[in-house]
GROMACS .gro file of C-alpha atoms in nm:
model
   83
    1ASP     CA    1   0.000   0.000   0.000
    2LYS     CA    2   0.304   0.227  -0.015
    3PRO     CA    3   0.352   0.448  -0.325
    4ILE     CA    4   0.680   0.386  -0.508
    5ARG     CA    5   0.771   0.754  -0.470
    6ASP     CA    6   0.786   0.696  -0.092
    7PHE     CA    7   1.023   0.394  -0.110
    8THR     CA    8   1.352   0.420   0.073
    9GLU     CA    9   1.671   0.358  -0.126
   10LYS     CA   10   1.688   0.000   0.007
   11GLU     CA   11   1.321  -0.067  -0.073
   12MET     CA   12   1.370   0.062  -0.429
   13HIS     CA   13   1.681  -0.153  -0.472
   14ASP     CA   14   1.493  -0.461  -0.345
   15PHE     CA   15   1.194  -0.381  -0.568
   16LEU     CA   16   1.412  -0.354  -0.878
   17HIS     CA   17   1.714  -0.580  -0.824
   18ARG     CA   18   1.649  -0.835  -0.548
   19GLU     CA   19   1.759  -1.187  -0.637
   20PRO     CA   20   1.503  -1.462  -0.561
   21THR     CA   21   1.443  -1.472  -0.185
   22LYS     CA   22   1.208  -1.689   0.017
   23VAL     CA   23   0.959  -1.485   0.225
   24LYS     CA   24   0.658  -1.569   0.438
   25VAL     CA   25   0.344  -1.360   0.380
   26GLU     CA   26   0.046  -1.421   0.608
   27GLY     CA   27   0.172  -1.773   0.677
   28VAL     CA   28   0.231  -1.861   0.312
   29ASN     CA   29   0.583  -1.934   0.183
   30LEU     CA   30   0.658  -1.740  -0.136
   31THR     CA   31   0.962  -1.649  -0.342
   32TYR     CA   32   1.012  -1.278  -0.410
   33GLU     CA   33   1.221  -1.165  -0.704
   34GLY     CA   34   1.301  -0.807  -0.810
   35LEU     CA   35   1.141  -0.664  -1.121
   36ILE     CA   36   1.456  -0.656  -1.337
   37PRO     CA   37   1.568  -1.017  -1.274
   38LYS     CA   38   1.207  -1.130  -1.324
   39VAL     CA   39   1.174  -0.955  -1.660
   40ARG     CA   40   1.514  -1.085  -1.773
   41LYS     CA   41   1.423  -1.442  -1.681
   42SER     CA   42   1.062  -1.434  -1.801
   43PHE     CA   43   1.100  -1.244  -2.129
   44LEU     CA   44   1.454  -1.162  -2.234
   45SER     CA   45   1.620  -1.501  -2.191
   46LYS     CA   46   1.371  -1.665  -2.426
   47ASP     CA   47   1.364  -1.672  -2.805
   48LYS     CA   48   1.163  -1.366  -2.906
   49GLU     CA   49   0.985  -1.553  -3.185
   50ALA     CA   50   0.862  -1.817  -2.937
   51LEU     CA   51   0.689  -1.557  -2.718
   52GLN     CA   52   0.314  -1.504  -2.733
   53PRO     CA   53   0.223  -1.210  -2.960
   54HIS     CA   54   0.119  -0.974  -2.678
   55ILE     CA   55   0.440  -1.051  -2.483
   56ARG     CA   56   0.649  -0.999  -2.797
   57ALA     CA   57   0.478  -0.661  -2.849
   58PHE     CA   58   0.569  -0.562  -2.490
   59VAL     CA   59   0.933  -0.666  -2.541
   60ASP     CA   60   0.948  -0.472  -2.868
   61ARG     CA   61   0.821  -0.156  -2.696
   62ALA     CA   62   1.020  -0.191  -2.373
   63VAL     CA   63   1.361  -0.322  -2.481
   64ALA     CA   64   1.619  -0.206  -2.732
   65PHE     CA   65   1.862  -0.474  -2.847
   66THR     CA   66   2.187  -0.323  -2.974
   67ALA     CA   67   2.552  -0.423  -2.990
   68CYS     CA   68   2.774  -0.271  -2.722
   69PRO     CA   69   2.943   0.039  -2.866
   70GLU     CA   70   3.275  -0.046  -2.696
   71CYS     CA   71   3.316  -0.415  -2.778
   72GLY     CA   72   3.089  -0.437  -3.083
   73GLY     CA   73   2.899  -0.725  -2.926
   74THR     CA   74   3.203  -0.948  -2.877
   75ARG     CA   75   3.165  -0.938  -2.495
   76LEU     CA   76   3.543  -0.917  -2.465
   77SER     CA   77   3.727  -0.678  -2.235
   78GLU     CA   78   3.947  -0.404  -2.374
   79ALA     CA   79   4.260  -0.607  -2.285
   80ALA     CA   80   4.131  -0.912  -2.470
   81ARG     CA   81   4.039  -0.706  -2.777
   82ALA     CA   82   4.384  -0.541  -2.779
   83SER     CA   83   4.575  -0.867  -2.799
   0.00000   0.00000   0.00000
């Protein structure tokens, strides 16, 4: 019931980045996961063409896939690229 604008820095970090954590809510065991890890796991780690059309439309609007401007998509450090 707390507006996001009133979250503390820790609450905002947990909301966005928290890794899966077991919690108990009103006697029920649940797993809480931050928004960013959840979106990555649920939408971005899957083949885009295999997603349902409405999910694919969300991913198209919300995410920009581009090659890294520094490494050109090689995922190599500067030292590795210089060798």
